[in-house]
Structure formats: structure tokens, C-alpha cells
mmCIF file of C-alpha atoms in Angstrom:
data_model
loop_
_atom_site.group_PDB
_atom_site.id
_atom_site.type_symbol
_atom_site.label_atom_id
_atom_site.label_comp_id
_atom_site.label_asym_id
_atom_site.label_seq_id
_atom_site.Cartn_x
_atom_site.Cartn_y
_atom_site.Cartn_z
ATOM 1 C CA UNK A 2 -5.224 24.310 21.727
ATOM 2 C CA UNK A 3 -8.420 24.117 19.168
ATOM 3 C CA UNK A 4 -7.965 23.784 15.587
ATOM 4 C CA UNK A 5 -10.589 23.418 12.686
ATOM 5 C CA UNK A 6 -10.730 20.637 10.119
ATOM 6 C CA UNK A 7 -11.955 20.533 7.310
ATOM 7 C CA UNK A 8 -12.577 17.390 4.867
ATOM 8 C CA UNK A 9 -12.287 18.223 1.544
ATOM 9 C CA UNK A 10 -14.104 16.091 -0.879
ATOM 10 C CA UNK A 11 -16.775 16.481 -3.336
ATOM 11 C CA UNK A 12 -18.568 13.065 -3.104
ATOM 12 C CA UNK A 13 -19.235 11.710 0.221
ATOM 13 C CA UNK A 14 -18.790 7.697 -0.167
ATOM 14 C CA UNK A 15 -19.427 5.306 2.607
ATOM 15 C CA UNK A 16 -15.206 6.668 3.286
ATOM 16 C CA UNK A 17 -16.234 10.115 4.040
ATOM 17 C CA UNK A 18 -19.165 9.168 6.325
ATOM 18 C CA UNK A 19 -17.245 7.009 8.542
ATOM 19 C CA UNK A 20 -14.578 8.986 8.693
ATOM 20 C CA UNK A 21 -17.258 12.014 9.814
ATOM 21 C CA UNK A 22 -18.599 9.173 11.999
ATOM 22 C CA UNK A 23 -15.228 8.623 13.551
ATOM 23 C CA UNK A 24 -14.500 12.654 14.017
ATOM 24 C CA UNK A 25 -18.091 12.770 15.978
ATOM 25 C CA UNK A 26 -17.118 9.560 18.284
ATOM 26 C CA UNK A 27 -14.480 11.559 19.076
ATOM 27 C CA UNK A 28 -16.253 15.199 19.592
ATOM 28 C CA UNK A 29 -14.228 16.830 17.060
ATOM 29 C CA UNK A 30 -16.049 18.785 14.763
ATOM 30 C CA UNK A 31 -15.458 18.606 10.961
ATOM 31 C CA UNK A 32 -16.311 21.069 7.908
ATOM 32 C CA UNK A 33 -17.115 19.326 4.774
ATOM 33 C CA UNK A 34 -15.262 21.511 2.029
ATOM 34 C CA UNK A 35 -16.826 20.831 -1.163
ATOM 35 C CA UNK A 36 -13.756 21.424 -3.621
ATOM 36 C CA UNK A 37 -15.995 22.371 -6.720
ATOM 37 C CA UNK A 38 -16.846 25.357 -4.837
ATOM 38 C CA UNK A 39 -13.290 26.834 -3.783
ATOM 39 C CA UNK A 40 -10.743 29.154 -5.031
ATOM 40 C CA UNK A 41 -7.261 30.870 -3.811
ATOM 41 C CA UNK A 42 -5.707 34.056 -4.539
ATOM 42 C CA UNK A 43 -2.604 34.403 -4.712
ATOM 43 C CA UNK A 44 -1.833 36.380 -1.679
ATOM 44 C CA UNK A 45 -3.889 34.236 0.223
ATOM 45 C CA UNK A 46 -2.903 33.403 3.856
ATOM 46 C CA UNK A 47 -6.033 33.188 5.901
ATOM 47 C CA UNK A 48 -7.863 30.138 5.583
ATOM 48 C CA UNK A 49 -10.929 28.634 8.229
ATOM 49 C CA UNK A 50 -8.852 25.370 8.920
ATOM 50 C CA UNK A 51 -5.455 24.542 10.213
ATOM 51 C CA UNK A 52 -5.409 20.915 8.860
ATOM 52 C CA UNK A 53 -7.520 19.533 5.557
ATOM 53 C CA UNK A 54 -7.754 15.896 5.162
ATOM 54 C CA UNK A 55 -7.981 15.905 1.245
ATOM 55 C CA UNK A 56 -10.485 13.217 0.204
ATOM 56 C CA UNK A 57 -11.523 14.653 -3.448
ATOM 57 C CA UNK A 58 -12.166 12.427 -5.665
ATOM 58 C CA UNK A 59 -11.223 13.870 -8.646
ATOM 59 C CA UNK A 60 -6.928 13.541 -8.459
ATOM 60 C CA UNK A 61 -6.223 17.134 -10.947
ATOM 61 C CA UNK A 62 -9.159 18.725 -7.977
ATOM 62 C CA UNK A 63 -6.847 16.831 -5.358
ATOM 63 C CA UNK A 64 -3.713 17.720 -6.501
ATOM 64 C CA UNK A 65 -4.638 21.953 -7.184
ATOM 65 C CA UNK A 66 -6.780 21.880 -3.729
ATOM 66 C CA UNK A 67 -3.581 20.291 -1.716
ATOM 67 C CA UNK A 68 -0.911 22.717 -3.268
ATOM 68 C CA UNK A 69 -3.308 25.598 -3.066
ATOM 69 C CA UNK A 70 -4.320 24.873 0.603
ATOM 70 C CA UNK A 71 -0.790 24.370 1.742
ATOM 71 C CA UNK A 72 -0.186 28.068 -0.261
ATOM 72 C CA UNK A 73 -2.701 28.983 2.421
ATOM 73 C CA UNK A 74 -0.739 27.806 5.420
ATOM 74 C CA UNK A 75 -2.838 24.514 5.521
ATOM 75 C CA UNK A 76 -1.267 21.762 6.758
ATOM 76 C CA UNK A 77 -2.769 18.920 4.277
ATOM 77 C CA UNK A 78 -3.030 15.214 4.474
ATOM 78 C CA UNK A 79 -2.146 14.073 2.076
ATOM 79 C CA UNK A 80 0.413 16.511 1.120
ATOM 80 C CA UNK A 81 0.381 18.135 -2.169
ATOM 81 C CA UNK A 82 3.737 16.518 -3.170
ATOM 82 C CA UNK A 83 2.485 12.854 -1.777
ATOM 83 C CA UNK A 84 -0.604 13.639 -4.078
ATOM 84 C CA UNK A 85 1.605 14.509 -6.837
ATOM 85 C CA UNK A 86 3.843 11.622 -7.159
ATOM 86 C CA UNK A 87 1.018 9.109 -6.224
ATOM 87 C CA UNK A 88 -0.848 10.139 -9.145
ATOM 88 C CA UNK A 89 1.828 9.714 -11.231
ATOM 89 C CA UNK A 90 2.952 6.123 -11.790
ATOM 90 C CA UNK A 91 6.627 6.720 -13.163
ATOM 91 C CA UNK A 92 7.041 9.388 -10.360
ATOM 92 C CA UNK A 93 5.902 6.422 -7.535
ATOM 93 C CA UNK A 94 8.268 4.072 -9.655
ATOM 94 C CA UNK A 95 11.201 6.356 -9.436
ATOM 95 C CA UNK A 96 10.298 7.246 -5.411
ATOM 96 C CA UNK A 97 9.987 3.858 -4.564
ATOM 97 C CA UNK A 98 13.454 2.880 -6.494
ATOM 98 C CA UNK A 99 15.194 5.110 -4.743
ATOM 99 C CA UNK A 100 14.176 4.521 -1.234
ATOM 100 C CA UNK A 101 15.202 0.772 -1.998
ATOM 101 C CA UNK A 102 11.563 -0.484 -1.600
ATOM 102 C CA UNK A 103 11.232 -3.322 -3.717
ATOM 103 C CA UNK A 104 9.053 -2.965 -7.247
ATOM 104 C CA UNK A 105 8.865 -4.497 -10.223
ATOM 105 C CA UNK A 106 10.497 -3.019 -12.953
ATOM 106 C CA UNK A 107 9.138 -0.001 -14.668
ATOM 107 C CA UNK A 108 9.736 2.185 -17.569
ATOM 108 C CA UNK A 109 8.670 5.811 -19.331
ATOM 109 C CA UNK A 110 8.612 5.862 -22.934
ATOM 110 C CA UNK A 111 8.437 9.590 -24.364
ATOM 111 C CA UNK A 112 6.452 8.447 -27.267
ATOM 112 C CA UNK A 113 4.647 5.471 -28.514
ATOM 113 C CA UNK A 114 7.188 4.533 -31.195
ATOM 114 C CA UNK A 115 9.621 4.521 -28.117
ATOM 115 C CA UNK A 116 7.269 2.446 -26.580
ATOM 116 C CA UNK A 117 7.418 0.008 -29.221
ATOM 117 C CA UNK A 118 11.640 -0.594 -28.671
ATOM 118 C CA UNK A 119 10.975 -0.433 -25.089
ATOM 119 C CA UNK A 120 8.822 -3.342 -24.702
ATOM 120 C CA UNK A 121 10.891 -5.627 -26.995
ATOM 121 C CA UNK A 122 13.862 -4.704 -24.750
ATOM 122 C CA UNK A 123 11.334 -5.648 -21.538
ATOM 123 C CA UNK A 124 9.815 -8.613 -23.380
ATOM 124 C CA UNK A 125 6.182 -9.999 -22.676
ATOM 125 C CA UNK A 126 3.887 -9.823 -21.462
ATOM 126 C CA UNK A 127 4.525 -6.393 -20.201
ATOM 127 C CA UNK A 128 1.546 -3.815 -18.691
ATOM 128 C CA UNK A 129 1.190 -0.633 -20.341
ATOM 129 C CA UNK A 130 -0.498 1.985 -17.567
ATOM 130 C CA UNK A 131 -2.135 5.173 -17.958
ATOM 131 C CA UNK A 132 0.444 7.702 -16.059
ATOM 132 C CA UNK A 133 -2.461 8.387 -13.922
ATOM 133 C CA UNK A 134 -5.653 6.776 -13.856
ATOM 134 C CA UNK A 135 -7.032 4.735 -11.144
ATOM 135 C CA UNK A 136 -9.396 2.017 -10.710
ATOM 136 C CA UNK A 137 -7.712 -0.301 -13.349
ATOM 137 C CA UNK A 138 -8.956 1.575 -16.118
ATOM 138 C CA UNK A 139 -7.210 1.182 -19.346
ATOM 139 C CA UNK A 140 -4.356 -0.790 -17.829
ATOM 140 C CA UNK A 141 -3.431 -3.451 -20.767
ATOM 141 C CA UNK A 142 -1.963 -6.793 -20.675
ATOM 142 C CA UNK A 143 0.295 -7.207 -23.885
ATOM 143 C CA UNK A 144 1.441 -10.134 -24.436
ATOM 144 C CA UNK A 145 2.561 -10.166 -28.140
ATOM 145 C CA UNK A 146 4.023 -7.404 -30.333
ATOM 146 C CA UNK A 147 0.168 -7.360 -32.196
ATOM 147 C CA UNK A 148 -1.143 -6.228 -28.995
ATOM 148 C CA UNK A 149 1.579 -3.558 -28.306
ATOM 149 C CA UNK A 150 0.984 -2.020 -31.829
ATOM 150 C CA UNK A 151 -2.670 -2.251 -31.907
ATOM 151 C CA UNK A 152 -2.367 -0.267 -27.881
ATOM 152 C CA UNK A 153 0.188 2.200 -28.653
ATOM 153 C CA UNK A 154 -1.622 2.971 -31.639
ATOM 154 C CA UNK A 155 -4.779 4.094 -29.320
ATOM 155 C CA UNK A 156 -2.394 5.592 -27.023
ATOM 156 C CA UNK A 157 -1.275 7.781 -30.069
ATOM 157 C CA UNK A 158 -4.371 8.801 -30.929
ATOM 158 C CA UNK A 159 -5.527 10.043 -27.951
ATOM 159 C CA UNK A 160 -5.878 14.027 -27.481
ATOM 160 C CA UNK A 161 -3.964 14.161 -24.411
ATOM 161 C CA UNK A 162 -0.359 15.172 -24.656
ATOM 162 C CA UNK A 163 0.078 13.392 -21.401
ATOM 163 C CA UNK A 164 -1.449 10.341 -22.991
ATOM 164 C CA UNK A 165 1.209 9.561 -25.235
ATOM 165 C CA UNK A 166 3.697 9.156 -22.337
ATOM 166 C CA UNK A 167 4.224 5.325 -21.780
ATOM 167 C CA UNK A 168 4.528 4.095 -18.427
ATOM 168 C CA UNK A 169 5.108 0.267 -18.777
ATOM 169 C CA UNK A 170 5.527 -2.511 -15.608
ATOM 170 C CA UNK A 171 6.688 -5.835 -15.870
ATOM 171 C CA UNK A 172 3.900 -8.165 -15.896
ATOM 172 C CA UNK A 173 4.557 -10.437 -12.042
ATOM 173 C CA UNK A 174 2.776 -13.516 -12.381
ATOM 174 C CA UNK A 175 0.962 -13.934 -8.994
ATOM 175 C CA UNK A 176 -1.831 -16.307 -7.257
ATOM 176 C CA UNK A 177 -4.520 -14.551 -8.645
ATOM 177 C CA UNK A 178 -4.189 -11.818 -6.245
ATOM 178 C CA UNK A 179 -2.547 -9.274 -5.004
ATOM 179 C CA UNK A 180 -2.608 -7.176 -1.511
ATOM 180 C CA UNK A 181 -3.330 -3.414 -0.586
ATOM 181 C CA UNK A 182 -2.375 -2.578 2.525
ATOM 182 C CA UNK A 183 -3.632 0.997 4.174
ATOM 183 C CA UNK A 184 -1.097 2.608 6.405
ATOM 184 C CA UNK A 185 -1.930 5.779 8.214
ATOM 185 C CA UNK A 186 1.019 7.422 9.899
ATOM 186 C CA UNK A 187 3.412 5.439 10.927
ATOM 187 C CA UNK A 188 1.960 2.314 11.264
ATOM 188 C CA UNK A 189 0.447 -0.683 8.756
ATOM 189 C CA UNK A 190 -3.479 -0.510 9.896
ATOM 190 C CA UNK A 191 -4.953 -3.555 7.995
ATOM 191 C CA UNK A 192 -4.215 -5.830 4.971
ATOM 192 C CA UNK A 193 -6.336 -7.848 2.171
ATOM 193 C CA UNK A 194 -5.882 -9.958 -0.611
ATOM 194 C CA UNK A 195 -8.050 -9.004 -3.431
ATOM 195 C CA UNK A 196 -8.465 -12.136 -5.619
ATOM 196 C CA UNK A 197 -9.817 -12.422 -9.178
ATOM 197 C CA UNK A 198 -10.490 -14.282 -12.032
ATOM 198 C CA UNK A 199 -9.299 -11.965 -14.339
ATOM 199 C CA UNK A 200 -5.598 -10.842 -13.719
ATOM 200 C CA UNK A 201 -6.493 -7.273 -12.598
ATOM 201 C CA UNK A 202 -7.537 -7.200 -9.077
ATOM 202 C CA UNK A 203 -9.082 -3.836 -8.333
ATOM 203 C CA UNK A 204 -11.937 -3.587 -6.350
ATOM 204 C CA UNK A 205 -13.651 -1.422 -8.606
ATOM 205 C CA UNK A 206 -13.390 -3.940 -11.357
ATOM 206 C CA UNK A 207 -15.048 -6.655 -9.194
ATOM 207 C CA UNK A 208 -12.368 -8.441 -7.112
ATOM 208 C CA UNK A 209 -13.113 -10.152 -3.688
ATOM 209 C CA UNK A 210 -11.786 -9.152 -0.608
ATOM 210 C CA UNK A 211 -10.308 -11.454 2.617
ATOM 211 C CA UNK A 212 -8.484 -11.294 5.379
ATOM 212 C CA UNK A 213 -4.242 -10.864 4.779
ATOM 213 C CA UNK A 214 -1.787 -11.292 7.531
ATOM 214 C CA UNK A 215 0.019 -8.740 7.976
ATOM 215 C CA UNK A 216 3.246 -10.355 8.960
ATOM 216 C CA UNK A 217 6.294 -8.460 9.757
ATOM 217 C CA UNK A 218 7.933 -7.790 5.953
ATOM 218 C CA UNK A 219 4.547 -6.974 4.532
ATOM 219 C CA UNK A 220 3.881 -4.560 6.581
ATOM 220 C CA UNK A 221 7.629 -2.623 6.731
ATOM 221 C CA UNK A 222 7.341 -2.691 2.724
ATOM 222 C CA UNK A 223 4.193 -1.108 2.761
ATOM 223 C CA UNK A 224 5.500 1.681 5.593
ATOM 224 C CA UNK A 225 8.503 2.019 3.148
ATOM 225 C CA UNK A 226 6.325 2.855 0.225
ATOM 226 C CA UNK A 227 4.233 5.042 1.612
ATOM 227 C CA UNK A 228 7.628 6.895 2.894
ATOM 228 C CA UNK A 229 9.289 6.735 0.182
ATOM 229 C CA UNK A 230 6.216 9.159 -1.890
ATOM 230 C CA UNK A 231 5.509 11.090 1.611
ATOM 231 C CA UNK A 232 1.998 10.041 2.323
ATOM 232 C CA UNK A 233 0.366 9.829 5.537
ATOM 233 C CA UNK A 234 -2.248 7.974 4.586
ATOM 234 C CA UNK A 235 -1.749 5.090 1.925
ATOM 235 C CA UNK A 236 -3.266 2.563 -0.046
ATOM 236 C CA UNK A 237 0.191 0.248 -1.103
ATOM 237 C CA UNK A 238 -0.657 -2.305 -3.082
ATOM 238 C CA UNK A 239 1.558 -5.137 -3.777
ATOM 239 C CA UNK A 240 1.934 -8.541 -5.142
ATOM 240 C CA UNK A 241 3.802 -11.655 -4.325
ATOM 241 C CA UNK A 242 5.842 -12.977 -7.042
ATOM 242 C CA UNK A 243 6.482 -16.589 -7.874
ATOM 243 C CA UNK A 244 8.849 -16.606 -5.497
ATOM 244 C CA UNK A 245 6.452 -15.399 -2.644
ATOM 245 C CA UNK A 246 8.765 -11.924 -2.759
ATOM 246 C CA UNK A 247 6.615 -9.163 -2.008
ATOM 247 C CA UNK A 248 6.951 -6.159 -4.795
ATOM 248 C CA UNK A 249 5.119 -2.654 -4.419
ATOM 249 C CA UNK A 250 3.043 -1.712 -7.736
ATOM 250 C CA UNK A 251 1.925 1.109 -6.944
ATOM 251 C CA UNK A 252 0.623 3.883 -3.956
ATOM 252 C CA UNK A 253 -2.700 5.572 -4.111
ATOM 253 C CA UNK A 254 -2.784 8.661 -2.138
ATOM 254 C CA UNK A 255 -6.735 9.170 -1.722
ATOM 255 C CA UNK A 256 -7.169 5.278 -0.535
ATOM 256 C CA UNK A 257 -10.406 3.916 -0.521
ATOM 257 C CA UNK A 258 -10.367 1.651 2.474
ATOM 258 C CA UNK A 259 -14.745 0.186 2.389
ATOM 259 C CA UNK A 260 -13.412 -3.317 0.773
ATOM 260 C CA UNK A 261 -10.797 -3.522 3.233
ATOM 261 C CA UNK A 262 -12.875 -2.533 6.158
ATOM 262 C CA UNK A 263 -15.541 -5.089 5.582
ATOM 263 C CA UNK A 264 -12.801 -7.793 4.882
ATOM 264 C CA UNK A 265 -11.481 -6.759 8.317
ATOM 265 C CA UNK A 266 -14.167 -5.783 9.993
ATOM 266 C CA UNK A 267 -14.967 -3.434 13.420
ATOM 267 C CA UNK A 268 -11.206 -5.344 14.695
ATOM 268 C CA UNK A 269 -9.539 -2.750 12.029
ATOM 269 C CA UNK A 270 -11.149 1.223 12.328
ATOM 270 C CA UNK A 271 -9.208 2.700 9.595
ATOM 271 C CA UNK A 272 -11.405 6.037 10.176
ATOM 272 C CA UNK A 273 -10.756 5.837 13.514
ATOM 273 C CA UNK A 274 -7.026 5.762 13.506
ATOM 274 C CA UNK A 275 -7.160 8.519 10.115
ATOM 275 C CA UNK A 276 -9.082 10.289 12.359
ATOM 276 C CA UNK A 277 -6.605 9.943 15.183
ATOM 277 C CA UNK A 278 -3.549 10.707 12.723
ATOM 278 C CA UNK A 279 -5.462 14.361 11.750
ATOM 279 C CA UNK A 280 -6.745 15.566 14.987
ATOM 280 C CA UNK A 281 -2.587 14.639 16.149
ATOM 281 C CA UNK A 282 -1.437 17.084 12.934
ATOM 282 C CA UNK A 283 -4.316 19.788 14.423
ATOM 283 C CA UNK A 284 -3.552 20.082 18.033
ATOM 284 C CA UNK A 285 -6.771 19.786 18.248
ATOM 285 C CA UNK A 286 -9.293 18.902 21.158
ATOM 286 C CA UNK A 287 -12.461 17.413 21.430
ATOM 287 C CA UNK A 288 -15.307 20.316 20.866
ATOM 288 C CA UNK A 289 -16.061 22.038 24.710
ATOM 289 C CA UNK A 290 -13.213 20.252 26.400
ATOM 290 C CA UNK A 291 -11.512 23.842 26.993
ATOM 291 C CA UNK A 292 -14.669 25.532 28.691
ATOM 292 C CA UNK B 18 -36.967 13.960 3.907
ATOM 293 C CA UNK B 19 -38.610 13.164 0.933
ATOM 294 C CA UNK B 20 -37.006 14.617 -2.075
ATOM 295 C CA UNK B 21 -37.894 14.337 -6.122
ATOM 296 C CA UNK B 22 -35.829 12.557 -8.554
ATOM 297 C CA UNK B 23 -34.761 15.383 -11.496
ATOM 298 C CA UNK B 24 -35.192 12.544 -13.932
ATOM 299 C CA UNK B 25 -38.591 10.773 -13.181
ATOM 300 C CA UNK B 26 -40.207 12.603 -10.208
ATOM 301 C CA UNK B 27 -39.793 9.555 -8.409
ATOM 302 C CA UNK B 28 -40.380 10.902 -4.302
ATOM 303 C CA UNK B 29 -37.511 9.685 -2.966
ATOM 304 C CA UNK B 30 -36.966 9.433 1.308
ATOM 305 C CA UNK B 31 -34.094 10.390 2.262
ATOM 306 C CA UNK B 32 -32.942 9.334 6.019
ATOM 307 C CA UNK B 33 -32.510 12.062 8.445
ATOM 308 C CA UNK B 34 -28.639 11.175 8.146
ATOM 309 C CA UNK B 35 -28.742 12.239 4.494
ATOM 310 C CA UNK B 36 -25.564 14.919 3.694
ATOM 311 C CA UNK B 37 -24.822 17.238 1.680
ATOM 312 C CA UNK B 38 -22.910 15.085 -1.652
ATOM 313 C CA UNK B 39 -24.271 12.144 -0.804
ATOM 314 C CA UNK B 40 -25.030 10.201 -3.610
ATOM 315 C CA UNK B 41 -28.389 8.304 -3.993
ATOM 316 C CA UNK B 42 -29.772 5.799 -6.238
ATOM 317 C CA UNK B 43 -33.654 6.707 -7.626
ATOM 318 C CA UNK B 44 -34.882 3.534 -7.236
ATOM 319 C CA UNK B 45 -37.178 3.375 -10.121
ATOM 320 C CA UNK B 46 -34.860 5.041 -13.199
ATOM 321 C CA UNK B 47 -31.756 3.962 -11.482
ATOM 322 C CA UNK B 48 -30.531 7.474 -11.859
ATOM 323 C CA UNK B 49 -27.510 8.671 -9.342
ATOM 324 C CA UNK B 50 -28.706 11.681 -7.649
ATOM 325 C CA UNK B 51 -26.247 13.912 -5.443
ATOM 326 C CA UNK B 52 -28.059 15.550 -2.991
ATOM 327 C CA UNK B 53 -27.222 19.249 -3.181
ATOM 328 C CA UNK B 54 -29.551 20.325 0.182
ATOM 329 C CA UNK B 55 -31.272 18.945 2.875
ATOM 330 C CA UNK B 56 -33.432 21.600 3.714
ATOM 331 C CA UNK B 57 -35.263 21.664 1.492
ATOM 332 C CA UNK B 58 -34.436 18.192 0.133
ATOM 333 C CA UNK B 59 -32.884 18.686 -3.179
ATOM 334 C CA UNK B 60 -31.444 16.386 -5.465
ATOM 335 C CA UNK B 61 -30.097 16.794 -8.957
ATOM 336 C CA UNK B 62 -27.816 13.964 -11.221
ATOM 337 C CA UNK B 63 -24.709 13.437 -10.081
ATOM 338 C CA UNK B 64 -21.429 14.058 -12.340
ATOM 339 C CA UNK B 65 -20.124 11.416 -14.676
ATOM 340 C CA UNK B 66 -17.170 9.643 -13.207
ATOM 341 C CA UNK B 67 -14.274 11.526 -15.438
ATOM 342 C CA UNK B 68 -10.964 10.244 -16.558
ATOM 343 C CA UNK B 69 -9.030 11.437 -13.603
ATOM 344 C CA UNK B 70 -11.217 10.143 -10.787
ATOM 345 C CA UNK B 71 -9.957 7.302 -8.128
ATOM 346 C CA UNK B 72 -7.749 6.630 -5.415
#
């Protein structure tokens, strides 16, 4: 049986060309689908690809694309509903809660002023997240009720409806790291710690990568999470408490895996075995092995 | 492929590798360029990050 892919994404990072890299090493030919560019009718049913590996950048573009594409009779990695509730921190929280996979503890305020009771309930310091940004940006550290006023009060003024939702985490004290661990089907690929001096530790606000065992409990936790919002592919990142339990914070559905793959190096192909995972979902076979 | 920079008409060479939305760095305005065809070589400046972009 052939099949088409097609890899949906806007930008192509060093991601995208090494996961085209690992679709040629295998002879399995790829469209780029540049999202900025495509629309859907409703009665759509005819699309040029059986299976999309979603890689947009932009999460509202991923989202639309992924629920639009499946419309279409797409089959989409991630799926539309993975997408959905990984770009949506309270969503993850509740998903991972009730598949039993261990987070810290989380809670939606409706409003700001709500916000306010709920972190004197929680106590500090507490992290007040955007519901769904990425990259660390404007996650806050409160640690004092000055802090949570002077926050909430830029929460409130913010034009977004959306914005003055209140997603707030327990603060975990941890070694000055944490771990993201990509999973891709059914199985825990590859694991770092990403250590910094300041206590956020995204890679896209300057933290270090190295090399994480991935023992036996890390890597069923980080299966579990990425189960318990239905992606395929996963970034799970987590953080040992000071009790060395591993917690879940959160699962990004678009994972950006460079870091990790240079902490890991050519022993870990996380293109390769995405690439492996898509051409399964297609049927597909290598380009002129049927003639 | 050599290719200008929109900003500061910078020539730019591209590798033969070069795809469509890459991004590229002009190397003397610092400029992100996304490269929007190969043949010809065409850049223009890439979008702002926006609020909703990430993992």
C-alpha cells in the first residue's frame, strides 16, 4: 500500500529538516504543507495525504489545521484533541489527574479576584501560567501576596478574555532542573535534564542540556502522560521533588526535540523513530518499492 | 544560490540544501529572513514570533 505525507509546518527549524532527513533515509517521500497557505470547506473529504505530521508552530494554526485535516479524513499526528488539551494547561492538569499520573497540584481561577483567594488557599510561592503559552513566557514566580496583586493586576488588564483565566501550579522546589522526556508512540525515546540558574528551565530561556537516565519509573510516567492527553508524539516534562518523586508539569504536543538530540546525540534518532511512528500510521512504503 | 537581504541588500548564499521556510540570518543587519523560493532565490523577513507560538 502507498500513502502520502505531508508535514505541516510553517517554519522549518533544524526539527523539520531532520525529520525530512529521516523520511529521505528511509525513501519515503514527504510534502511540506505550509499551513499559512491552506483552507477547508466544509464538505471537504478529499485531501492529497492520508497522514499529516502537524509540526506548525503557531498552536491556534496547529490546533484549526489538526481538527480541519482530520474533518478531511486525515489521520493527524498529533491529533487535534492531543493538540487541544496540550495547549491548554488546566485541560493537561485535569487529563493527567485523572489517568492517575502524578502532578503537582493545579488550579483554574475564573477571574483574577478569584485568583487572589485561590492562592492564599494554595499558599506560596505558587506559579501563575498563561493557559497556553509556551517557551516559559510569562510564567511568574509569586512568592508574596505583593507579587500576586501586582500579576493578577496585569493579568486583568490584558485584552484577552482568555487571559484573565488563572491557571496556577504549586511551586516544586527541585535541583535546579527539571527533565523532558520525548516519547513517540509507545515508547520513552530519550531523556535530559535541563539545568539553570534561574528556576525556569526552558530551553528557550537559556537552560543547559545533559544526559538523563531514563530508568524504569521515569520513563512509564512520561508514557502515562502522554496517554493520558492522547499524543503520539510528546515532550513530558517533569521534575523531581524534594523527595526525588517524579511529578509531570506539563505535555507539549509540537515537541521540540534539537536540545535533547544534541544532549543525546546520533545513540537517540528521535526523527528517525517519529519518522518510523508516521510511515506505521500511513501504510506506507518506501517510494518505487511497489514497481 | 545567492539571494538579497529585503533589509540591506546584503547577497546572501544560500546552500543548495536551502528550503522553502527556512529561516536565515543576514549576516550583516542580523535580520531573519524566511526564504519564500529557491528558484529564484527569494527571501523576505520572517514573521514576529506571536503570543501563541511554541511547543
Amino acid at each position: 500500500m502507498s500513502a502520502s505525507i505531508g508535514l505541516i509546518a510553517s517554519r522549518l527549524r533544524l526539527e523539520e529538516k531532520r525529520l525530512l532527513d529521516a523520511f529521505a533515509q528511509r525513501n519515503v517521500e514527504v510534502e511540506v504543507v505550509d499551513p499559512r497557505a491552506l483552507r477547508f470547506g466544509l464538505t471537504q473529504t478529499s485531501l492529497p495525504w492520508q497522514v499529516a505530521l502537524n509540526r506548525e508552530i503557531s498552536g491556534t494554526r496547529a490546533r484549526y489545521g489538526a481538527l480541519s485535516l482530520e474533518a478531511a479524513g486525515v489521520t493527524t499526528l498529533n491529533s487535534a484533541k492531543a493538540s487541544e488539551i496540550c495547549g491548554d494547561k488546566w485541560q493537561t492538569s485535569v487529563a493527567l489527574r485523572e489517568a492517575g499520573v502524578p502532578t503537582p497540584h493545579a488550579a483554574l481561577a475564573l477571574t483574577p479576584e478569584a485568583a487572589l483567594d485561590e492562592i492564599a488557599e494554595m499558599g506560596y510561592p505558587v506559579v501563575l501560567k498563561p493557559l497556553s503559552s509556551s517557551w516559559g513566557k510569562r510564567v511568574s514566580l509569586i512568592r508574596d501576596a505583593d507579587a500576586a496583586e501586582a500579576v493578577l493586576e496585569h493579568c486583568a488588564a490584558l485584552p484577552s478574555p482568555q487571559a484573565h483565566l488563572i491557571y496556577l501550579q504549586a511551586y516544586v522546589e527541585k535541583p535546579g532542573r527539571d527533565i523532558r522526556v520525548v516519547v513517540v508512540g509507545d515508547q520513552a525515546v530519550g531523556a535530559i535534564y535541563r539545568s539553570s540558574k534561574g528556576w525556569r528551565t526552558n530551553v528557550a530561556k537559556g537552560a543547559t542540556t545533559t544526559i538523563c537516565d531514563l530508568h524504569g519509573d521515569l520513563a512509564d510516567i512520561a508514557i502515562g502522560a502522554a496517554r493520558a492527553v492522547g499524543a503520539d508524539i510528546a515532550g513530558v516534562d517533569l521534575v523531581e521533588d524534594t523527595d526525588g518523586r517524579l511529578l509531570v508539569l506539563e505535555v507539549n504536543s509540537g515537541v521540540e526535540f534539537a536540545g535533547l538530540q544534541r544532549a543525546l546525540g546520533e545513540g537517540c534518532d528521535v526523527p528517525g523513530k517519529i519518522a518510523d511512528l508516521v510511515i506505521e500510521r500511513a501504510g506506507a512504503v518506501p517510494a518505487g518499492a511497489l514497481s | 544560490m545567492i539571494a538579497a537581504c529585503p533589509e540591506c541588500e546584503n547577497k546572501i548564499d544560500l546552500p543548495d540544501t536551502t528550503r522553502l521556510s527556512e529561516v536565515v540570518e543576514c549576516s550583516d543587519c542580523r535580520s531573519e529572513l524566511e526564504v519564500v523560493s529557491t528558484d529564484p532565490a527569494l527571501l523576505v523577513i520572517a514573521p514576529e514570533a506571536e503570543e501563541d507560538w511554541g511547543e
